Short mmCIF file of C-alpha atoms in Angstrom, two decimals:
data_model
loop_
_atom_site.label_atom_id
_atom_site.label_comp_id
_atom_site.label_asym_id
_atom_site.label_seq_id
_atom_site.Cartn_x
_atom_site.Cartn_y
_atom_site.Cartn_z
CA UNK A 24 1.58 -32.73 -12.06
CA UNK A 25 2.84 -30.11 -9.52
CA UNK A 26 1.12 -30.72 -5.81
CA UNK A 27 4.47 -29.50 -3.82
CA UNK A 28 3.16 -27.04 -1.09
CA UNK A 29 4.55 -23.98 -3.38
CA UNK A 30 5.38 -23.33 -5.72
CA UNK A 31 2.10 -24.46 -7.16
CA UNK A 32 1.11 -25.05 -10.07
CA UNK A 33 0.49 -22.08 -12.41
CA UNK A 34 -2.95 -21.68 -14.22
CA UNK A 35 -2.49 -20.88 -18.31
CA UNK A 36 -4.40 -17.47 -17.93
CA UNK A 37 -1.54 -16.56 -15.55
CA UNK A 38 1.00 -18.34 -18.07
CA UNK A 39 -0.49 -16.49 -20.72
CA UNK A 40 -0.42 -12.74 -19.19
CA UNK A 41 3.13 -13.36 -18.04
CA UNK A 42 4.23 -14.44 -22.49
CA UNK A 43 3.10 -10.72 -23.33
CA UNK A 44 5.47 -8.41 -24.31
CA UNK A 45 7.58 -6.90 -21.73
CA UNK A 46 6.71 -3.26 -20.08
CA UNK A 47 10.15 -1.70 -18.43
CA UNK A 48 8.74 -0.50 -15.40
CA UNK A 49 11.12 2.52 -14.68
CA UNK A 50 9.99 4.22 -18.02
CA UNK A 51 6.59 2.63 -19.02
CA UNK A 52 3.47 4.03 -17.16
CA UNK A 53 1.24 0.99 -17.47
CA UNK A 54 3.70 -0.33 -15.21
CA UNK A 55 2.87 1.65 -12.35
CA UNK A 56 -0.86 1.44 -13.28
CA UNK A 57 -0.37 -2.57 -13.43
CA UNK A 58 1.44 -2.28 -9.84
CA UNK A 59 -1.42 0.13 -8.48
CA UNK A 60 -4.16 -2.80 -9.18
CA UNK A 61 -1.52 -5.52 -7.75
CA UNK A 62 -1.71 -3.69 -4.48
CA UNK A 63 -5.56 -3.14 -4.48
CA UNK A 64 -6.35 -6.89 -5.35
CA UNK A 65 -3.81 -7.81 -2.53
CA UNK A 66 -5.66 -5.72 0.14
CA UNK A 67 -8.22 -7.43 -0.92
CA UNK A 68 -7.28 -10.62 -0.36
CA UNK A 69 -5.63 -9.56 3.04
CA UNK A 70 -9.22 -8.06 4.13
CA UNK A 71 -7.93 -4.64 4.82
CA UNK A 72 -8.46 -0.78 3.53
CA UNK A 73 -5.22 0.01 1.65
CA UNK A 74 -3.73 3.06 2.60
CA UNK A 75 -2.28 3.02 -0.90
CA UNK A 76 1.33 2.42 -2.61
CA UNK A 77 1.87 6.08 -3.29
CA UNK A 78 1.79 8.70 -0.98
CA UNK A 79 2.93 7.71 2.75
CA UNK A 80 0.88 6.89 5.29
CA UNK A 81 -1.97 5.22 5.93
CA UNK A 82 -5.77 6.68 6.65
CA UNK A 83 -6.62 4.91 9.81
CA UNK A 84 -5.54 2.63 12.40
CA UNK A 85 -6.89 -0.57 10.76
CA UNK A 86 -5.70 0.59 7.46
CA UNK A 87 -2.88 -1.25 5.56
CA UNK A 88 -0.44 0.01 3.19
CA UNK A 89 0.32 -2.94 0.79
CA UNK A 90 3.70 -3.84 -0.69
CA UNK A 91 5.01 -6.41 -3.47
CA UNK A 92 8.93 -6.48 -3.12
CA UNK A 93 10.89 -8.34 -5.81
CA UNK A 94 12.29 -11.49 -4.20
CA UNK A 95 10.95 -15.04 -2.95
CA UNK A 96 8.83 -15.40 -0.11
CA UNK A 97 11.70 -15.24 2.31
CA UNK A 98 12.66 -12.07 1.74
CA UNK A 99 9.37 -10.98 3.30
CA UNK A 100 10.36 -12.21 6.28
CA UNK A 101 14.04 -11.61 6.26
CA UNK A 102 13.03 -7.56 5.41
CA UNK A 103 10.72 -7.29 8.21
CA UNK A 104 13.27 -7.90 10.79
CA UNK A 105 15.91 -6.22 8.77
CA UNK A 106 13.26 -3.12 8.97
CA UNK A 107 12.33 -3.09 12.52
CA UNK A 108 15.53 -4.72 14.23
CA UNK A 109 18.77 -3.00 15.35
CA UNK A 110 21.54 -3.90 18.01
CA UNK A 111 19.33 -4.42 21.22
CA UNK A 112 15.79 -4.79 20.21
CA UNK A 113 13.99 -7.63 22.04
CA UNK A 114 12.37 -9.68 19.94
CA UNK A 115 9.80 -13.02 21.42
CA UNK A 116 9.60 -15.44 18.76
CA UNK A 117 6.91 -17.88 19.17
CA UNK A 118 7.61 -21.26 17.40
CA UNK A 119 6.72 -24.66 16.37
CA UNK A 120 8.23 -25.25 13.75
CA UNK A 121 11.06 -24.62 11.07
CA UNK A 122 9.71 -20.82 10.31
CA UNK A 123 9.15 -19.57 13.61
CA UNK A 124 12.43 -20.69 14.63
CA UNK A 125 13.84 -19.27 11.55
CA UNK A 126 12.47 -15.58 13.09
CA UNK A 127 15.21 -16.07 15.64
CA UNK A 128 18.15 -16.45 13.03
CA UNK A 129 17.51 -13.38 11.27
CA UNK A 130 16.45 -11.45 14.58
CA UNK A 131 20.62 -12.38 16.07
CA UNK A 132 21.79 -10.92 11.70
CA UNK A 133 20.26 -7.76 12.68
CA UNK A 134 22.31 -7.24 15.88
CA UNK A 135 18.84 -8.28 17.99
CA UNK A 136 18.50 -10.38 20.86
CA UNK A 137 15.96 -13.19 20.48
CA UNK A 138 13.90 -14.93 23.20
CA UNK A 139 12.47 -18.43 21.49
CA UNK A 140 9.26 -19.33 23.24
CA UNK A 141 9.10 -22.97 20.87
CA UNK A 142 7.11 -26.49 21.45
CA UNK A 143 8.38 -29.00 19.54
CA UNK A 144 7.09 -29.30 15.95
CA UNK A 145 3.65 -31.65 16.17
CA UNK A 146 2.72 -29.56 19.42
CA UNK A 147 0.72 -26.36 19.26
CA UNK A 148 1.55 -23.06 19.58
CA UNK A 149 2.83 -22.80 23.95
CA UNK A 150 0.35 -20.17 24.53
CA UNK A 151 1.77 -20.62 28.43
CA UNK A 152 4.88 -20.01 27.89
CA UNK A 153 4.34 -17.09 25.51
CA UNK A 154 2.10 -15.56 28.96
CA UNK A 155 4.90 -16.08 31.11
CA UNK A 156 7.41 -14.59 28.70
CA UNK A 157 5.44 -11.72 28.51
CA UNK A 158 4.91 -11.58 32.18
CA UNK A 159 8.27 -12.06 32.98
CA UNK A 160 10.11 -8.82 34.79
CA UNK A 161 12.92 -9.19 31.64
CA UNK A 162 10.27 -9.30 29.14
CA UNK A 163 10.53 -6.07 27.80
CA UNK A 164 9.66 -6.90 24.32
CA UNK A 165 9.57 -4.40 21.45
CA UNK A 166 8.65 -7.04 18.74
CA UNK A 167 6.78 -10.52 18.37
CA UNK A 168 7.05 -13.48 15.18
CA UNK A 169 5.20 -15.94 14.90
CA UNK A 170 3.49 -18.02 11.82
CA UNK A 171 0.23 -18.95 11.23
CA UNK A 172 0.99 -21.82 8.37
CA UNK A 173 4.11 -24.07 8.99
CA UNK A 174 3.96 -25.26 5.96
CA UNK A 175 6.58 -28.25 6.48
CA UNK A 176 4.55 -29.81 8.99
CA UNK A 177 0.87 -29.11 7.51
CA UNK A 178 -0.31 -26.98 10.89
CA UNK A 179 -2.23 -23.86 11.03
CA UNK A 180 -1.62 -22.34 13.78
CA UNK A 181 -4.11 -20.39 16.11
CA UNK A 182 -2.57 -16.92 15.85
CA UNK A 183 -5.87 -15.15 17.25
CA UNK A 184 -5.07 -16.74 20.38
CA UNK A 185 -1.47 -15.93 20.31
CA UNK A 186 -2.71 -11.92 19.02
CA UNK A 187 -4.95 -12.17 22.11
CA UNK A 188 -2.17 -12.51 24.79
CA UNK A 189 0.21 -10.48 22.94
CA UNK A 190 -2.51 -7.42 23.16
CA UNK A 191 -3.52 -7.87 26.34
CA UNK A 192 0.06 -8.15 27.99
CA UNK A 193 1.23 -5.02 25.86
CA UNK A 194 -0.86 -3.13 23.48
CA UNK A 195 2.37 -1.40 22.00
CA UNK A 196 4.10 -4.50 20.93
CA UNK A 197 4.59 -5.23 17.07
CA UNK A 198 3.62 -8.48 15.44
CA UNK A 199 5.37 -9.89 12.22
CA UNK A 200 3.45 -12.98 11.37
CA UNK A 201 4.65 -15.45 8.36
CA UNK A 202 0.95 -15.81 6.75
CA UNK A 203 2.86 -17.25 3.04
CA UNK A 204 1.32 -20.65 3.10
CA UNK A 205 -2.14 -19.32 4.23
CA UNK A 206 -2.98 -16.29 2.83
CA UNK A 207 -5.23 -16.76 0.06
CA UNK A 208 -6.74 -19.83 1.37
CA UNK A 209 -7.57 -19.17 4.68
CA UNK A 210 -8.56 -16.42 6.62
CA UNK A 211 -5.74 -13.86 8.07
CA UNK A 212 -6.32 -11.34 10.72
CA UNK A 213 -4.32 -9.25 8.99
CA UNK A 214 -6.11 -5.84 10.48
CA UNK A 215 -4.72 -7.03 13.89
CA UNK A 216 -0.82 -7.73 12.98
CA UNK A 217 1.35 -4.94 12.32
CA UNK A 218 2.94 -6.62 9.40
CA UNK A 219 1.52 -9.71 7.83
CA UNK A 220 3.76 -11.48 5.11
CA UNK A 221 2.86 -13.12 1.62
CA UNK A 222 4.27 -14.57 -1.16
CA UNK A 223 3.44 -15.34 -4.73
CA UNK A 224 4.02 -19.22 -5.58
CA UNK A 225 1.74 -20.46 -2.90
CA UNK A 226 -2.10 -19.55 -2.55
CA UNK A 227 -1.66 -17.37 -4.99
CA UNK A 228 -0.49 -19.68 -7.85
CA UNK A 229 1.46 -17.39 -9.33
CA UNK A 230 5.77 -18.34 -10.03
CA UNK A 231 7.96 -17.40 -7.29
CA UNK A 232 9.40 -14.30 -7.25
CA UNK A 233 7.40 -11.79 -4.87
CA UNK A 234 6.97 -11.20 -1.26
CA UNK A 235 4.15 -9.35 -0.51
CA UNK A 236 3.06 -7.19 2.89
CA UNK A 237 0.41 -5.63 4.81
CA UNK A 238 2.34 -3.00 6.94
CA UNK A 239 1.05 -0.95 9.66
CA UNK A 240 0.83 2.79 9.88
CA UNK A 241 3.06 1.87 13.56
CA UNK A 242 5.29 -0.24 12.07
CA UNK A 243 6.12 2.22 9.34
CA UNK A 244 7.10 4.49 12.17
CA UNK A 245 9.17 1.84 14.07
CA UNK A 246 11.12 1.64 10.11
CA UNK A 247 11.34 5.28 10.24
CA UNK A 248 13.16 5.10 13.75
CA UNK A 249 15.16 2.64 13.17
CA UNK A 250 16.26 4.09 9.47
CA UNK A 251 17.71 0.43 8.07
CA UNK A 252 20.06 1.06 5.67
CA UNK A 253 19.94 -2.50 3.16
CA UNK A 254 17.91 -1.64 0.26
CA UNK A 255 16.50 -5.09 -0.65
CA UNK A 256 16.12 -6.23 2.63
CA UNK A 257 14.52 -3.36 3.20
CA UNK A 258 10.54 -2.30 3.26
CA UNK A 259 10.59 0.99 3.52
CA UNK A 260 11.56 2.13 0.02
CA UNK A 261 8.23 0.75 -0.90
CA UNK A 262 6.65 3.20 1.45
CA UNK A 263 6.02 5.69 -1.34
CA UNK A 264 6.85 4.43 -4.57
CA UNK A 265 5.19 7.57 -6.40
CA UNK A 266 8.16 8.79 -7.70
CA UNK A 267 9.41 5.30 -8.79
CA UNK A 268 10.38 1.80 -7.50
CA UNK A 269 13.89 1.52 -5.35
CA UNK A 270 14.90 -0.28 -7.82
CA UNK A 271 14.10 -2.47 -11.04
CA UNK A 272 10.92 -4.04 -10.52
CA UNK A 273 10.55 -7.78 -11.55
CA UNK A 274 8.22 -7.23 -13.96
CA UNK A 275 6.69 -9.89 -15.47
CA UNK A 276 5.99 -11.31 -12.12
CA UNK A 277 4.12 -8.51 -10.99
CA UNK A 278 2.12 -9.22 -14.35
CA UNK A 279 1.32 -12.50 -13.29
CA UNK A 280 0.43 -12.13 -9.61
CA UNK A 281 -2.12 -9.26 -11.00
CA UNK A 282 -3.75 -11.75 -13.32
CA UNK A 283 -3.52 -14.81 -10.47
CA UNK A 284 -5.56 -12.14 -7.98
CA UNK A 285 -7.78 -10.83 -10.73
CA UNK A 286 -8.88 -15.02 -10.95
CA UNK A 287 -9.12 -15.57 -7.26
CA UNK A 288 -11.38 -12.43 -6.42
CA UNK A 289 -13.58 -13.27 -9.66
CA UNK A 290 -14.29 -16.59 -8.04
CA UNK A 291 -14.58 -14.92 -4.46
CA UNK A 292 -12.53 -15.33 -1.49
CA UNK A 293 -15.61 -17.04 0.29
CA UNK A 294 -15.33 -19.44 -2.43
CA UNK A 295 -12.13 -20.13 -2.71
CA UNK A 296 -11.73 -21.01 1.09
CA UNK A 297 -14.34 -23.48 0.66
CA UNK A 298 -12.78 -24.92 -2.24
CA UNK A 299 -8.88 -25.45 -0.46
CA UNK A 300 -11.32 -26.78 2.64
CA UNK A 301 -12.83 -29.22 0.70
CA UNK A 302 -9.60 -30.51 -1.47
CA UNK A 303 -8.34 -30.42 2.51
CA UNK A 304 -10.48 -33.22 3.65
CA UNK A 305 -10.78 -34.91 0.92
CA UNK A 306 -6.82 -35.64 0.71
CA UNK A 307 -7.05 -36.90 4.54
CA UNK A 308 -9.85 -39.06 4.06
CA UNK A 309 -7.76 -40.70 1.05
CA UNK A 310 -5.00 -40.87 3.43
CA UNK A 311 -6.50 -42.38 6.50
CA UNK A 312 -7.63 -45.25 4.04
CA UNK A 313 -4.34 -45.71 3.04
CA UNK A 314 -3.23 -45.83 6.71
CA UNK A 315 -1.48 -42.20 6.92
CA UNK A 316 -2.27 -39.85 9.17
CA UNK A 317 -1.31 -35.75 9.34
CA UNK A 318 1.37 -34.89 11.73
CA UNK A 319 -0.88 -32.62 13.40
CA UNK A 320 -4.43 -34.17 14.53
CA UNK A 321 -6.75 -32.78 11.89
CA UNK A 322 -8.40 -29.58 13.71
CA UNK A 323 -4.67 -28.50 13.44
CA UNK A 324 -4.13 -29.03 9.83
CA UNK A 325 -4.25 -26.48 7.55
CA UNK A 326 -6.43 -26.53 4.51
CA UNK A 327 -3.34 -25.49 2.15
CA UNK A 328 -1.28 -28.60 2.66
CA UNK A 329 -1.40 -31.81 4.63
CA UNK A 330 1.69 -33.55 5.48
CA UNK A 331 1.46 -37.23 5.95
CA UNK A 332 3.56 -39.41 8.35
CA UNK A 333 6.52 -41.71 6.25
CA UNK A 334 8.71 -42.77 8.47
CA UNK A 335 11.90 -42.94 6.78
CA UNK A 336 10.44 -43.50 3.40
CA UNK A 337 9.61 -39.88 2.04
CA UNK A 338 12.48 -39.63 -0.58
CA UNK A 339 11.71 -42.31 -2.19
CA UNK A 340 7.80 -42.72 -2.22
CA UNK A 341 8.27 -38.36 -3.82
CA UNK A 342 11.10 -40.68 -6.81
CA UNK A 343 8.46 -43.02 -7.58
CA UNK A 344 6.09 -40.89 -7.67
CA UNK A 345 7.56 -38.63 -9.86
CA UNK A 346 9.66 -41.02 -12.52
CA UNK A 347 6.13 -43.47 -12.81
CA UNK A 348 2.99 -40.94 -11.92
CA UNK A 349 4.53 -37.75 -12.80
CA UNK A 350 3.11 -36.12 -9.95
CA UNK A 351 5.54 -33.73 -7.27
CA UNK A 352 5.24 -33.75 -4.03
CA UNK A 353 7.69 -32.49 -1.35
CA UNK A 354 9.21 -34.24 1.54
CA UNK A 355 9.29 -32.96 5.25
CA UNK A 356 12.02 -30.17 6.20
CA UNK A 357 15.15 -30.34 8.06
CA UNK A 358 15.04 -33.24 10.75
CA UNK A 359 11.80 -34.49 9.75
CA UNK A 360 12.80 -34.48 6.18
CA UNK A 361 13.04 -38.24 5.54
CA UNK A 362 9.72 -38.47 7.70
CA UNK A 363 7.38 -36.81 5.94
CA UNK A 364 5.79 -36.17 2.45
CA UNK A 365 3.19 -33.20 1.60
CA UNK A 366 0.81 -32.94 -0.51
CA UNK A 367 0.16 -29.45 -1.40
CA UNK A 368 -3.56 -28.21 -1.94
CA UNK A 369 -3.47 -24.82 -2.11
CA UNK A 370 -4.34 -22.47 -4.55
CA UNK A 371 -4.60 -23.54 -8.46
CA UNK A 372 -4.41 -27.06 -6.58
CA UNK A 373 -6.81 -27.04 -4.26
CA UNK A 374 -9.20 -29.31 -6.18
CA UNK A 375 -10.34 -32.25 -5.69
CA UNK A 376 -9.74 -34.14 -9.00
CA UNK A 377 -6.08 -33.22 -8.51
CA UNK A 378 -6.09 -34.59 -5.01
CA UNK A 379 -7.53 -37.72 -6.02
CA UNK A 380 -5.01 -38.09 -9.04
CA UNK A 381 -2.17 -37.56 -6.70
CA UNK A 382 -3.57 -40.13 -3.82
CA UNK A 383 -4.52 -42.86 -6.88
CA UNK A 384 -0.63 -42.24 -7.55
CA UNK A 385 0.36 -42.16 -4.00
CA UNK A 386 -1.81 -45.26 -3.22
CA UNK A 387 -0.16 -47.64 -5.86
CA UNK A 388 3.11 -46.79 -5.02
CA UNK A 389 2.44 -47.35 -1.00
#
């Protein structure tokens, strides 16, 4: 049993749509048809009015156009500052954790120049220092990063806050906020970020293979300006696709991620919240009677994944696990990699006869 914090596991309905036969989407015109839906169920899941994925342009302020690019989730994130970054743009990336530190790395590729306003991983987001960075007489800022899910150490972070400062310090400053290992299972204020990133294999439950976006009408125009020249790395060839895709669309995964949206808004996004909130607690009530805690404390946890404290045992509680329960889970990331092990609740997952099938298999190999 898959309960790694993406990809997740995929449900057979989604399985099944993605065995049919093959549509080449630079000829067929289901294709496009098939793509048009993708990008309505996805605004609906990002609670915003699509602006469309034809013509440019969006219809209002809090509109949205909304994109499906073929590559993994980091691609999303990679394109965005390959989109909006060129030699000398000032970028403030706000971190605590692996992802928003990541933002930095791919600001310095694009020629930017990064200011990292971090805590350290179990801390929250240093809403301080981000309103002295902002006030600073330097801080001339022309983008922010941040993410609201840090998925390798189970904390949801409180972006609103983070949106709040940014706004009032400079109400022309664009956001990029990492929202893959949320979106879908908790609530995204997508209508106040300028582009707000997704990805199939988590929340979703669909394989990996797409990174999704809700861009901005102003961030469209900051692409425009800065005219990046990668294709793949690249949103704005998906600005209007109505005369075709940029390039060879991955099609059977944009089958699949239609069909894994088509199940989530049947059951209701209301529902499904509750749903990854309950499997949430559930899994850290299991825990705390087997003696683990979350890295974060629990009001910082995010209901997609909870991340329990191993010291130096995560590799090979996940072996056991796997060879005599068959059941995945993933260790911690980077430094904290031999620290940590996650259980991932989130989308198909995020139920609570799984999570009690993987903590019966976690608890007898404790």
């Amino acid at each position: 049993m898959l309960m790694t914090p993406g990809p997740t596991a995929v449900p057979e309905p989604v399985r099944d749509a993605m065995s049919r036969e093959l549509i080449n989407p630079d000829v067929d015109p289901r294709f496009r048809e098939i793509y048009d839906r993708l990008t309505e169920r996805l605004a609906a899941v990002y609670g915003v009015e699509s602006g469309g994925s034809g013509a440019a342009g969006a219809p209002g302020d809090d509109a949205r156009d909304v994109v499906a690019l073929g590559g993994e989730g980091i691609l999303g994130l990679e394109a965005a500052v390959a989109s909006l970054v060129e030699p000398g743009t000032e970028v403030l990336c706000l971190a605590n954790g692996l992802y928003g530190e990541g933002f930095a790395d791919f600001v310095e590729s694009s020629g930017g120049d990064p200011t990292v306003v971090s805590a350290n991983h179990d801390e929250p987001l240093p809403l301080d220092a981000l309103d002295d960075a902002l006030a600073a007489d330097d801080g001339d800022f022309d983008l922010a990063t941040m993410v609201h899910c840090e998925t390798p150490t189970g904390t949801l972070n409180d972006i609103g806050s983070a949106l709040d400062r940014i706004e009032a310090a400079d109400s022309d400053l664009l956001t990029v906020v990492d929202a893959v290992s949320s979106l879908g299972g908790v609530s995204v204020p997508t209508d106040r970020i300028d582009v707000c990133l997704g990805a199939s294999q988590k929340c979703f439950s669909a394989p990996p293979g797409l990174a999704t976006a809700a861009v901005s009408e102003r961030a469209w125009a900051a692409m425009e300006e800065r005219d990046p020249h990668a294709l793949y790395a690249n949103f704005l060839p998906f600005r209007d696709v109505s005369d075709g895709f940029p390039y060879t669309h991955l099609t059977t995964e944009v089958v699949a991620l239609d069909e894994a949206l088509g199940l989530l808004l049947d059951e209701g996004l209301d529902a499904v919240r509750e749903r990854h909130a309950t499997a949430a607690a559930r899994c850290r009530e299991r825990g705390a009677e087997l003696g683990l805690e979350p890295v974060p404390d629990p009001g910082r946890s995010s209901p997609t994944v909870t991340a329990f404290e191993v010291p130096g045992r995560a590799a090979a509680l996940q072996e056991r696990l796997r060879e005599e329960h068959d059941v995945t889970l993933a260790t911690g990331l980077g430094e904290d990699a031999g620290d940590i092990l996650r259980v991932g609740h989130m989308g198909h997952n995020a139920r609570v006869d799984r999570v009690e099938e993987t903590m019966d298999a976690l608890a007898a190999v404790l």
